[in-house]
mmCIF file of C-alpha atoms in Angstrom:
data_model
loop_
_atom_site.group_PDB
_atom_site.id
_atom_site.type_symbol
_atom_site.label_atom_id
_atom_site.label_comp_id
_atom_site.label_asym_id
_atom_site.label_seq_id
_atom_site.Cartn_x
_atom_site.Cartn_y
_atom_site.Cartn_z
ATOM 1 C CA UNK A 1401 110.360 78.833 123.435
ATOM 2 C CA UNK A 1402 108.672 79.313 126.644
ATOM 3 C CA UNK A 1403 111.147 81.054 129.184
ATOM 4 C CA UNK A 1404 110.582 79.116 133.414
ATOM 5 C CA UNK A 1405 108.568 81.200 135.565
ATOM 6 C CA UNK A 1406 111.174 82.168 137.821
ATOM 7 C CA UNK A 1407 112.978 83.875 134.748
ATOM 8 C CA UNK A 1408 110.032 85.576 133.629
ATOM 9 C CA UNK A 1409 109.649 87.053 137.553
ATOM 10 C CA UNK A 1410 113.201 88.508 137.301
ATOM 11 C CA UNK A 1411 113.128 90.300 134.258
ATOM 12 C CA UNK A 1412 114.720 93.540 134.633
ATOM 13 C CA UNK A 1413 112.493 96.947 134.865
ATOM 14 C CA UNK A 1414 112.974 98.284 131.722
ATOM 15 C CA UNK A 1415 112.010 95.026 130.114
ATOM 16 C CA UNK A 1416 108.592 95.143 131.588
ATOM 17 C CA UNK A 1417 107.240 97.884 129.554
ATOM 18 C CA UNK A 1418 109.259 97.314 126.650
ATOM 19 C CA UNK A 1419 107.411 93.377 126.692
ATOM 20 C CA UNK A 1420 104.097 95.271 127.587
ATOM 21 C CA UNK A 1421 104.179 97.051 123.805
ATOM 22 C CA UNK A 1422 104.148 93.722 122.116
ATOM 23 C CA UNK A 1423 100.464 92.152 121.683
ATOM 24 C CA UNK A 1424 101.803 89.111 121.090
ATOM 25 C CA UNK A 1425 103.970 88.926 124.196
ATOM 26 C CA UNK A 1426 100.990 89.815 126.450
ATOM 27 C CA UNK A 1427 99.288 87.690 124.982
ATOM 28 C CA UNK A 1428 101.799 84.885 125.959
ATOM 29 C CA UNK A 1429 103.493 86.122 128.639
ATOM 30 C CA UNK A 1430 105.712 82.540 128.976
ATOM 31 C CA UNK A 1431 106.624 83.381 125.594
ATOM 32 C CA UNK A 1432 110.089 83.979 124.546
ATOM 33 C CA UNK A 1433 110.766 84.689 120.251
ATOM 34 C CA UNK A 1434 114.376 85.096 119.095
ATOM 35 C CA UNK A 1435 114.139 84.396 115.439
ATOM 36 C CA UNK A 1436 113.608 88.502 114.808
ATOM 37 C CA UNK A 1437 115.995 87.673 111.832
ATOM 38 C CA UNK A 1438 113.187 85.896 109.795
ATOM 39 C CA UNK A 1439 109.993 87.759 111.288
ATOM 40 C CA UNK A 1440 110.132 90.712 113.622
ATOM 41 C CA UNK A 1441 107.394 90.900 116.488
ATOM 42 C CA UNK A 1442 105.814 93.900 116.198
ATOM 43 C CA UNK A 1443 104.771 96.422 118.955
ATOM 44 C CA UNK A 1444 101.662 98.222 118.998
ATOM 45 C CA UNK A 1445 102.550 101.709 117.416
ATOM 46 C CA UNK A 1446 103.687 99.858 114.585
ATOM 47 C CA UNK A 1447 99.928 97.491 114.104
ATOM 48 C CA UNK A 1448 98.451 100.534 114.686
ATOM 49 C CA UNK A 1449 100.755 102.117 111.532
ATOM 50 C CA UNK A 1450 99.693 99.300 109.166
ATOM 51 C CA UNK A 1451 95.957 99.491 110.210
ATOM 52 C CA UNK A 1452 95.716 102.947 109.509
ATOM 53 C CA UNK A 1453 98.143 102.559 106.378
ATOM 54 C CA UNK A 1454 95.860 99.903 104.888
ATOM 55 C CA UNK A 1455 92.261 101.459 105.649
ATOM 56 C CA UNK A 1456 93.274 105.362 104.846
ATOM 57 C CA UNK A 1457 95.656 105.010 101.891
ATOM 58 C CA UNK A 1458 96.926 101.172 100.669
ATOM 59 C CA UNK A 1459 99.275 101.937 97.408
ATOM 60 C CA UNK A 1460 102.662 101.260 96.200
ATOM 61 C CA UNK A 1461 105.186 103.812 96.658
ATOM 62 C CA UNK A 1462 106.950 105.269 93.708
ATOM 63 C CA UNK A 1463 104.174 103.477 91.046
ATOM 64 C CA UNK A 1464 101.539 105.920 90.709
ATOM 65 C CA UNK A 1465 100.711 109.175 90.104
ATOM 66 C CA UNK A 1466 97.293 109.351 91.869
ATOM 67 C CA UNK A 1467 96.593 110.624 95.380
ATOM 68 C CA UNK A 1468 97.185 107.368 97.362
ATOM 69 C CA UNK A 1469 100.338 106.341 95.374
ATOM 70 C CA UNK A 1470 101.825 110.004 95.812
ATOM 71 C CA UNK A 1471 101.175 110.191 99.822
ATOM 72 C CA UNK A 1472 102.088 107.085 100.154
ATOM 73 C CA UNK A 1473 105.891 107.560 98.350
ATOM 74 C CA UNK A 1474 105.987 110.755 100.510
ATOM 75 C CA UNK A 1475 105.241 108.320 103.633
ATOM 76 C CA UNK A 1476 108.201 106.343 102.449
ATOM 77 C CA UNK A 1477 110.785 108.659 101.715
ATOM 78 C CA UNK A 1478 109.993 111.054 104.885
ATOM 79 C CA UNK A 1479 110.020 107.637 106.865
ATOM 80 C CA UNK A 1480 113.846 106.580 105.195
ATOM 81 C CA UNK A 1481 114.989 110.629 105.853
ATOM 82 C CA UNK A 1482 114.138 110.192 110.016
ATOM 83 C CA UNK A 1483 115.941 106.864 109.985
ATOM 84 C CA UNK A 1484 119.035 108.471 108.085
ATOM 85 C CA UNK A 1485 119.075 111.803 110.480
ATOM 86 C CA UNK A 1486 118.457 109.324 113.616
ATOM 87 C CA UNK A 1487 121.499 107.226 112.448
ATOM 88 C CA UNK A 1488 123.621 110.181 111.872
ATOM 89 C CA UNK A 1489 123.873 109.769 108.227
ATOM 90 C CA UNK A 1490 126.121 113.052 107.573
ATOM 91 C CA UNK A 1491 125.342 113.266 103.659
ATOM 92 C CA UNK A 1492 121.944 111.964 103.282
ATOM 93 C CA UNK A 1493 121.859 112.556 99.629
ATOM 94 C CA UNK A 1494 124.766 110.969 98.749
ATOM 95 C CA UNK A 1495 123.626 108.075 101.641
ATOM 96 C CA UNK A 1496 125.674 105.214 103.124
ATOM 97 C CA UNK A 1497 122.396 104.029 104.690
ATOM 98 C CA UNK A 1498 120.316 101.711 102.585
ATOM 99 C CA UNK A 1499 117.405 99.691 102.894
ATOM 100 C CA UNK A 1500 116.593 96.551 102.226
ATOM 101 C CA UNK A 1501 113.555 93.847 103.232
ATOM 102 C CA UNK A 1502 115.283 91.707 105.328
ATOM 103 C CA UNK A 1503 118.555 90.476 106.691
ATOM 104 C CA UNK A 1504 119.378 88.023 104.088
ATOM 105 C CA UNK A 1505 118.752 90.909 101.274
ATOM 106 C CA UNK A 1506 121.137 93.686 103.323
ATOM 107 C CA UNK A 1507 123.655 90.365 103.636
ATOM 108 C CA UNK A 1508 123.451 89.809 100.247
ATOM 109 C CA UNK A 1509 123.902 93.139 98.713
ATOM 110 C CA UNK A 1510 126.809 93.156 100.535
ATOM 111 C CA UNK A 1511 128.292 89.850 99.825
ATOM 112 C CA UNK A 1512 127.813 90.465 95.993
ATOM 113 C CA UNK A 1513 127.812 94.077 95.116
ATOM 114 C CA UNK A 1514 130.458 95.857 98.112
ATOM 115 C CA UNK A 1515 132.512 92.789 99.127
ATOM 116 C CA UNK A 1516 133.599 91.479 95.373
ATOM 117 C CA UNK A 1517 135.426 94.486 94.441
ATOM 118 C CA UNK A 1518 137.570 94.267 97.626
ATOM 119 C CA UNK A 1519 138.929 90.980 97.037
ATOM 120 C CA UNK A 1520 141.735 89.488 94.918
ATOM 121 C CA UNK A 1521 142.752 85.996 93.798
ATOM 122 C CA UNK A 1522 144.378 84.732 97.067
ATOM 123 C CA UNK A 1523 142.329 86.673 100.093
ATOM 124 C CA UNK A 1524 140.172 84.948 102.714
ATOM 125 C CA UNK A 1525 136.480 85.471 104.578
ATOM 126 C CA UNK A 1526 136.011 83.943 107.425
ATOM 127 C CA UNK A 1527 132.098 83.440 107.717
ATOM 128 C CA UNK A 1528 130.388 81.716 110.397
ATOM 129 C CA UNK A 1529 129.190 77.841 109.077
ATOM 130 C CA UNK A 1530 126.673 77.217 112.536
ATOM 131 C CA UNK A 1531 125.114 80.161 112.165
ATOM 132 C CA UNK A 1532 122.176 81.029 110.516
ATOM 133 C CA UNK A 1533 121.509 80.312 106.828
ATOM 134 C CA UNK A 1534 121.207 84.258 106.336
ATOM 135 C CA UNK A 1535 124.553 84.879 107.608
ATOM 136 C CA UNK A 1536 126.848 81.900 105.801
ATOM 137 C CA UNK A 1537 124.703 81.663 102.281
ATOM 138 C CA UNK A 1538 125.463 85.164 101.374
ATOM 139 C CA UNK A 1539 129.444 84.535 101.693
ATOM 140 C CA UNK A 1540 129.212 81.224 99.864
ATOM 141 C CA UNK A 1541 127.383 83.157 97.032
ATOM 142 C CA UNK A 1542 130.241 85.766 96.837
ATOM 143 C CA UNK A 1543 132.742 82.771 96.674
ATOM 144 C CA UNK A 1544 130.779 81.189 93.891
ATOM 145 C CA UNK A 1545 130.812 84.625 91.745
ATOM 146 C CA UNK A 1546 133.959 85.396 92.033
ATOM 147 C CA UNK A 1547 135.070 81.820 90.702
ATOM 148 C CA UNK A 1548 133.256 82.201 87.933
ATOM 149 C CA UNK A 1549 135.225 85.490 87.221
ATOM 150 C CA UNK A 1550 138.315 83.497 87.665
ATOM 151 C CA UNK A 1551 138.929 84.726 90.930
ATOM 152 C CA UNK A 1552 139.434 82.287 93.781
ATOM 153 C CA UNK A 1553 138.955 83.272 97.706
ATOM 154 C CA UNK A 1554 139.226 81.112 100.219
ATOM 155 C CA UNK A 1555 136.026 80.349 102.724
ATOM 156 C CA UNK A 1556 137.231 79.909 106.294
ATOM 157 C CA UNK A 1557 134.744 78.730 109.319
ATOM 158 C CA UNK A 1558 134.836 81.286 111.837
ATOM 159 C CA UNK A 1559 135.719 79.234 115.196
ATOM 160 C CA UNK A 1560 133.454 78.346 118.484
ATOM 161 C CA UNK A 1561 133.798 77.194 121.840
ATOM 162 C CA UNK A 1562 132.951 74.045 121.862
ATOM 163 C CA UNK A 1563 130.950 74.135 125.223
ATOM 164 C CA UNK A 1564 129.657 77.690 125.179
ATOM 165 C CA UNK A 1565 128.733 77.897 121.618
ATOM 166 C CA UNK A 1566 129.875 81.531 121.462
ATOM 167 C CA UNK A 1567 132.654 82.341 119.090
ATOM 168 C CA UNK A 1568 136.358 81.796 120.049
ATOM 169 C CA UNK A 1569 138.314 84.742 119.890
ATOM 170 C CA UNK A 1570 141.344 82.943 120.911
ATOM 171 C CA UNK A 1571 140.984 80.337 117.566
ATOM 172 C CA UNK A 1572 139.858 83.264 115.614
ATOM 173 C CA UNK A 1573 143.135 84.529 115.315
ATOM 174 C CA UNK A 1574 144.585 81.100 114.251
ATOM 175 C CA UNK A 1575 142.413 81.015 111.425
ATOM 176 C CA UNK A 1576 142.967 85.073 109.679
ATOM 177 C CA UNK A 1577 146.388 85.847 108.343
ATOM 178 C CA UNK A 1578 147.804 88.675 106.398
ATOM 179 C CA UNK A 1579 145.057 87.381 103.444
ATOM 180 C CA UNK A 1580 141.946 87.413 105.574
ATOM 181 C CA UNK A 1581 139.784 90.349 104.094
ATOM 182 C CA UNK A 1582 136.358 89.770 105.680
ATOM 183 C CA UNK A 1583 134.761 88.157 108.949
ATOM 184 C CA UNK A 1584 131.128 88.246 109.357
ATOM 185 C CA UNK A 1585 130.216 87.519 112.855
ATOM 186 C CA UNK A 1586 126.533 88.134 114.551
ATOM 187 C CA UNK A 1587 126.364 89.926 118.369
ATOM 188 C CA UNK A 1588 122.871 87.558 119.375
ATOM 189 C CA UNK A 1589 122.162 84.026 118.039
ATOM 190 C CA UNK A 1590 119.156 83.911 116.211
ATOM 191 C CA UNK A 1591 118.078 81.005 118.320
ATOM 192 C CA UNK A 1592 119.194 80.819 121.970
ATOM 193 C CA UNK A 1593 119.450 84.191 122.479
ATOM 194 C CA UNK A 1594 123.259 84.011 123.431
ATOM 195 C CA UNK A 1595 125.788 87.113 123.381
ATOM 196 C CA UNK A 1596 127.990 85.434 121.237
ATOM 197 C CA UNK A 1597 131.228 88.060 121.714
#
């Protein structure tokens, strides 16, 4: 999506040299990506990562026992420890803080392994139906697998405004009761870009 000229003039300071780490966005500076849910941009400490990753020492982690295998499982798991001490993870051998390869995987995972076990014959989700595939296939799934275990939930479509787009919080409550378990919601839309609180 290319963003108008006069948009691109006004973008705020600190967006300058966050834009100015991105190839890409140099590279097309009219350009304007908001599907980071399917493939991230990536800036140029991380290109420069891979590069050297793939010309020094290109091996699975955790499937070898030879030099380039071992380093890189030790690049892997010292990577995951800085991301668990940067989030704050309190316990980080017993960790909340898991990784997966993409948003519809973490969705997932939660939709069929965490969110089952919290739900009885009778409860609700509300999930939201115009929003990206990622974030309403998951739910469905978790409906679908707990049917076949005999246990029925009820799918409810989380509410918008119907000019804005953005979510109503106003219909929202019309649609959870005392049975509504679980709302999944996203903060950005994957497309336009819109706070959607």
């Amino acid at each position: 999506m290319a963003a108008p000229a006069t948009e691109l003039a006004a973008l705020a300071d600190w967006q300058r040299p966050l834009r100015a780490q991105f190839p890409i966005l140099q590279g097309q500076p009219g350009l304007v990506y908001l599907d980071s849910a399917a493939t991230s941009q990536k800036p140029q400490p991380v290109l420069d990562a891979v590069q050297t990753y793939l010309t020094t020492s290109n091996a699975n982690a955790a499937r070898g026992s030879y030099p380039w295998a071992n380093s890189t499982t030790e690049l892997v798991e010292s990577t995951r420890d800085r991301v668990k001490r940067f989030l704050g993870d309190p316990e980080p051998e017993r960790s909340s803080v898991h990784f997966t390869s993409g948003t519809t995987e973490g969705l997932r995972t939660i939709a069929r392994d965490w969110l089952p076990a919290l739900l009885v014959d009778g409860d609700e989700i509300v999930v939201p139906f115009a929003d990206h595939r990622a974030n309403l296939s998951p739910w469905l799934e978790a409906r679908d697998l707990l049917a076949r275990q005999g246990v029925r939930i009820r799918v409810r479509e989380l509410p918008y405004q119907a000019g804005s787009g953005d979510y109503d919080p106003r219909a929202l409550a019309a649609v959870t009761g005392p049975r509504t378990r679980f709302v999944a919601v996203t903060h950005v839309h994957h497309v336009y870009g819109a706070d959607m609180n």
